[in-house]
Short mmCIF file of C-alpha atoms in Angstrom, two decimals:
data_model
loop_
_atom_site.label_atom_id
_atom_site.label_comp_id
_atom_site.label_asym_id
_atom_site.label_seq_id
_atom_site.Cartn_x
_atom_site.Cartn_y
_atom_site.Cartn_z
CA MET A 1 -12.88 13.28 -14.85
CA SER A 2 -16.59 12.86 -15.59
CA GLN A 3 -19.02 12.85 -12.69
CA LEU A 4 -22.15 11.13 -14.04
CA VAL A 5 -24.08 11.02 -10.78
CA LEU A 6 -22.85 14.05 -8.88
CA PRO A 7 -21.74 17.14 -10.84
CA LEU A 8 -18.68 17.83 -8.72
CA ARG A 9 -15.31 19.02 -9.90
CA LEU A 10 -12.11 17.90 -8.25
CA ALA A 11 -9.74 20.60 -7.04
CA ASP A 12 -6.86 21.13 -9.47
CA HIS A 13 -4.28 20.95 -6.69
CA ALA A 14 -5.62 17.71 -5.18
CA VAL A 15 -3.20 15.23 -6.70
CA PHE A 16 -0.70 12.84 -5.14
CA ASP A 17 2.31 14.86 -6.31
CA SER A 18 1.24 17.92 -4.30
CA PHE A 19 0.59 16.02 -1.07
CA PHE A 20 3.37 16.12 1.52
CA ALA A 21 3.44 12.45 2.49
CA LEU A 22 6.01 12.35 5.29
CA GLY A 23 4.55 10.27 8.12
CA ASN A 24 1.77 9.01 5.88
CA GLU A 25 3.82 7.10 3.32
CA THR A 26 2.05 3.77 3.82
CA LEU A 27 -1.36 5.36 3.41
CA VAL A 28 -0.36 7.17 0.22
CA ALA A 29 1.17 3.99 -1.21
CA THR A 30 -2.05 2.13 -0.40
CA LEU A 31 -4.16 4.78 -2.08
CA ARG A 32 -1.99 4.66 -5.19
CA GLU A 33 -2.65 0.93 -5.33
CA VAL A 34 -6.37 1.54 -4.89
CA ALA A 35 -6.34 4.08 -7.72
CA ALA A 36 -4.65 1.51 -9.94
CA GLY A 37 -7.38 -1.03 -9.15
CA ARG A 38 -5.12 -3.22 -7.04
CA GLY A 39 -6.45 -2.44 -3.57
CA ASP A 40 -8.31 -4.82 -1.28
CA HIS A 41 -11.82 -3.28 -1.32
CA GLY A 42 -10.44 0.17 -0.38
CA CYS A 43 -9.68 1.69 3.02
CA TRP A 44 -10.81 3.99 5.84
CA LEU A 45 -8.71 7.06 6.62
CA TRP A 46 -9.23 9.35 9.56
CA GLY A 47 -7.61 12.25 11.32
CA ALA A 48 -7.99 15.74 12.67
CA PRO A 49 -9.36 18.55 10.49
CA ALA A 50 -6.99 19.91 7.82
CA THR A 51 -4.71 16.87 7.82
CA GLY A 52 -5.36 16.13 4.13
CA LYS A 53 -8.29 13.72 4.04
CA THR A 54 -10.16 15.56 1.30
CA HIS A 55 -6.96 16.10 -0.69
CA LEU A 56 -6.21 12.39 -0.70
CA LEU A 57 -9.72 11.25 -1.58
CA GLN A 58 -9.75 13.63 -4.53
CA ALA A 59 -6.25 12.54 -5.52
CA VAL A 60 -7.39 8.92 -5.65
CA CYS A 61 -10.28 9.87 -7.94
CA ASP A 62 -8.02 12.00 -10.11
CA ARG A 63 -5.63 9.08 -10.57
CA ALA A 64 -8.37 6.45 -11.04
CA GLY A 65 -10.19 8.38 -13.76
CA ASP A 66 -13.73 8.01 -15.04
CA GLY A 67 -14.52 4.81 -13.16
CA SER A 68 -14.45 6.71 -9.87
CA VAL A 69 -16.67 9.18 -8.05
CA TYR A 70 -15.98 11.59 -5.16
CA VAL A 71 -18.81 12.31 -2.70
CA PRO A 72 -18.35 14.98 0.03
CA LEU A 73 -21.11 13.56 2.22
CA SER A 74 -21.33 16.49 4.62
CA MET A 75 -22.55 18.61 1.70
CA PHE A 76 -25.44 16.26 0.94
CA VAL A 77 -26.86 15.26 4.32
CA SER A 78 -30.01 17.30 3.77
CA ALA A 79 -30.49 15.83 0.28
CA GLY A 80 -31.07 12.37 1.71
CA PRO A 81 -29.47 9.00 0.97
CA ALA A 82 -31.01 8.76 -2.51
CA ILE A 83 -28.00 10.72 -3.79
CA LEU A 84 -26.01 7.50 -3.43
CA ASP A 85 -28.24 5.64 -5.89
CA GLY A 86 -26.27 4.16 -8.77
CA LEU A 87 -22.83 4.60 -7.23
CA ALA A 88 -22.30 0.85 -6.83
CA GLY A 89 -21.69 0.67 -10.56
CA ARG A 90 -18.46 2.63 -10.17
CA GLN A 91 -15.17 0.80 -9.78
CA LEU A 92 -14.12 3.24 -7.04
CA VAL A 93 -16.31 5.26 -4.68
CA CYS A 94 -14.68 7.82 -2.37
CA ILE A 95 -16.92 9.18 0.39
CA ASP A 96 -15.60 12.14 2.36
CA ASP A 97 -16.89 12.72 5.92
CA VAL A 98 -18.77 9.43 5.99
CA ASP A 99 -19.46 9.92 9.71
CA ALA A 100 -21.56 13.02 8.91
CA VAL A 101 -24.58 10.69 8.68
CA ALA A 102 -23.72 8.41 11.60
CA GLY A 103 -26.80 7.78 13.72
CA ASP A 104 -29.25 8.38 10.88
CA ALA A 105 -30.99 5.05 10.30
CA ASP A 106 -31.97 5.73 6.68
CA TRP A 107 -28.47 6.78 5.68
CA GLU A 108 -26.90 3.84 7.50
CA VAL A 109 -29.05 1.28 5.70
CA VAL A 110 -28.17 2.78 2.32
CA LEU A 111 -24.45 2.87 3.18
CA PHE A 112 -24.63 -0.77 4.30
CA ASP A 113 -26.23 -1.77 1.00
CA LEU A 114 -23.74 0.31 -0.98
CA TYR A 115 -20.79 -1.30 0.77
CA ASN A 116 -22.08 -4.80 0.01
CA GLN A 117 -22.83 -3.96 -3.63
CA ILE A 118 -19.38 -2.45 -4.19
CA VAL A 119 -17.58 -5.42 -2.65
CA ASP A 120 -19.76 -7.96 -4.49
CA ALA A 121 -18.99 -6.22 -7.78
CA GLY A 122 -15.24 -6.26 -7.09
CA GLY A 123 -15.09 -2.49 -6.62
CA GLN A 124 -13.43 -0.40 -3.95
CA LEU A 125 -14.67 2.01 -1.30
CA VAL A 126 -12.48 4.69 0.28
CA VAL A 127 -13.98 6.72 3.12
CA SER A 128 -12.75 9.48 5.40
CA ALA A 129 -13.92 10.29 8.91
CA SER A 130 -12.86 12.09 12.06
CA SER A 131 -12.27 8.85 13.98
CA ALA A 132 -11.58 5.14 13.50
CA PRO A 133 -14.58 3.00 12.45
CA ARG A 134 -15.03 1.28 15.82
CA GLU A 135 -15.06 4.70 17.52
CA SER A 136 -17.59 6.21 15.13
CA ALA A 137 -21.22 6.87 16.02
CA PHE A 138 -22.75 4.44 13.52
CA GLU A 139 -25.59 2.57 15.22
CA LEU A 140 -26.21 -0.17 12.65
CA ALA A 141 -23.99 -2.97 13.92
CA ASP A 142 -23.73 -4.66 10.52
CA LEU A 143 -22.56 -1.43 8.91
CA ARG A 144 -19.99 -0.79 11.62
CA SER A 145 -18.77 -4.37 11.22
CA ARG A 146 -18.45 -4.07 7.44
CA LEU A 147 -16.62 -0.75 7.57
CA SER A 148 -14.26 -2.13 10.21
CA ARG A 149 -13.07 -4.69 7.67
CA LEU A 150 -11.47 -1.94 5.61
CA PRO A 151 -7.79 -1.24 6.23
CA VAL A 152 -7.67 1.72 8.62
CA PHE A 153 -5.12 4.55 8.48
CA GLN A 154 -4.76 7.55 10.74
CA LEU A 155 -3.42 10.67 9.05
CA GLN A 156 -0.53 12.12 11.02
CA SER A 157 -0.37 15.85 11.71
CA LEU A 158 2.67 17.85 10.63
CA ASP A 159 5.17 19.60 12.85
CA ASP A 160 6.34 23.12 12.04
CA GLU A 161 9.20 22.19 9.72
CA GLN A 162 6.95 19.72 7.92
CA ARG A 163 4.36 22.47 7.49
CA VAL A 164 7.05 24.60 5.88
CA ALA A 165 7.97 21.74 3.54
CA ALA A 166 4.31 21.13 2.70
CA LEU A 167 3.83 24.81 1.83
CA GLN A 168 6.92 24.74 -0.37
CA LEU A 169 5.69 21.60 -2.14
CA ARG A 170 2.30 23.17 -2.83
CA ALA A 171 3.99 26.36 -4.05
CA MET A 172 6.29 24.38 -6.36
CA HIS A 173 3.27 22.52 -7.74
CA ARG A 174 1.78 25.93 -8.62
CA GLY A 175 4.99 27.11 -10.28
CA LEU A 176 6.00 29.32 -7.34
CA LYS A 177 9.22 29.50 -5.39
CA LEU A 178 8.53 29.89 -1.67
CA PRO A 179 11.75 30.51 0.31
CA GLY A 180 12.00 28.76 3.64
CA GLU A 181 12.26 32.02 5.57
CA THR A 182 9.06 33.30 3.94
CA ALA A 183 7.22 30.07 4.77
CA ARG A 184 8.34 30.30 8.40
CA TYR A 185 7.22 33.94 8.52
CA LEU A 186 3.75 32.84 7.38
CA LEU A 187 3.69 30.10 9.96
CA LYS A 188 4.40 32.55 12.77
CA ARG A 189 1.86 35.16 11.66
CA SER A 190 -1.06 33.17 10.18
CA LYS A 191 -3.39 30.47 11.37
CA ARG A 192 -1.31 27.34 11.65
CA ASP A 193 -3.66 24.71 10.22
CA MET A 194 -2.77 23.62 6.69
CA ALA A 195 -6.12 24.58 5.19
CA SER A 196 -5.66 28.19 6.31
CA LEU A 197 -2.01 28.24 5.23
CA PHE A 198 -2.91 26.93 1.78
CA ASP A 199 -5.63 29.60 1.48
CA VAL A 200 -2.99 32.24 2.23
CA LEU A 201 -0.71 30.70 -0.38
CA ASP A 202 -3.52 30.90 -2.95
CA LYS A 203 -3.88 34.62 -2.26
CA LEU A 204 -0.14 35.18 -2.49
CA ASP A 205 -0.02 33.28 -5.77
CA LEU A 206 -2.61 35.59 -7.29
CA GLU A 207 -1.02 38.76 -5.95
CA SER A 208 2.50 37.78 -6.99
CA LEU A 209 1.24 37.12 -10.50
CA ARG A 210 -0.44 40.54 -10.64
CA ALA A 211 2.56 42.37 -9.23
CA GLN A 212 5.21 40.19 -10.88
CA ARG A 213 6.92 39.92 -7.51
CA ARG A 214 8.70 37.09 -5.75
CA LEU A 215 7.39 35.74 -2.45
CA THR A 216 9.75 37.68 -0.22
CA ILE A 217 8.92 38.53 3.37
CA PRO A 218 8.39 42.27 2.57
CA PHE A 219 6.01 41.38 -0.27
CA VAL A 220 4.08 38.93 1.91
CA ARG A 221 3.90 41.51 4.71
CA ASP A 222 2.46 44.11 2.33
CA VAL A 223 -0.10 41.76 0.76
CA LEU A 224 -1.34 40.30 4.02
CA GLN A 225 -0.83 43.50 6.05
CA LEU A 226 0.87 41.52 8.78
#
């Protein structure tokens, strides 16, 4: 996908097929509609860290193609709101961590204008945050009101068995076979948030390729020195 305004590459794994959607089926279905250009101005999704917000925003852009743009706002706070110039011309704008600039008057005015321009042009805006729009720290009442009009979805966290299934899905997407007992071993001996677990899986993928070994518990123990 071309990024004309911001030279950012989407993560190869961040597609709908590699996202474990149990508990978030309605949100994923909505985002698929958005990616197809059939959404109602977009949506707001929020949740705890490592629940999949970034994955889903990038998946929407991957599916939507060149008419979309992904903006990880927390990376660009210091650059100033001018980095959003020209985005209203895109059919789909996905802004990750939109609440990273809450309380900054200059950013809020630009976001307000961007929202209005996107809606007036018939485009869609998808944003992620750590809380629902009415609980966010935006001070510009008009901006908070506009963002509250977007359909709001809370990403649900996974329980242990769902974490195992999510790891197996990601492994399968990478061409790996991750036995259930190995996934549960990782869950007991690694950090339990999905971002950390996926980082471990990335390392195991590389090491299994080098060693031409399957992801057995002894192999995982040796690689991770657990």
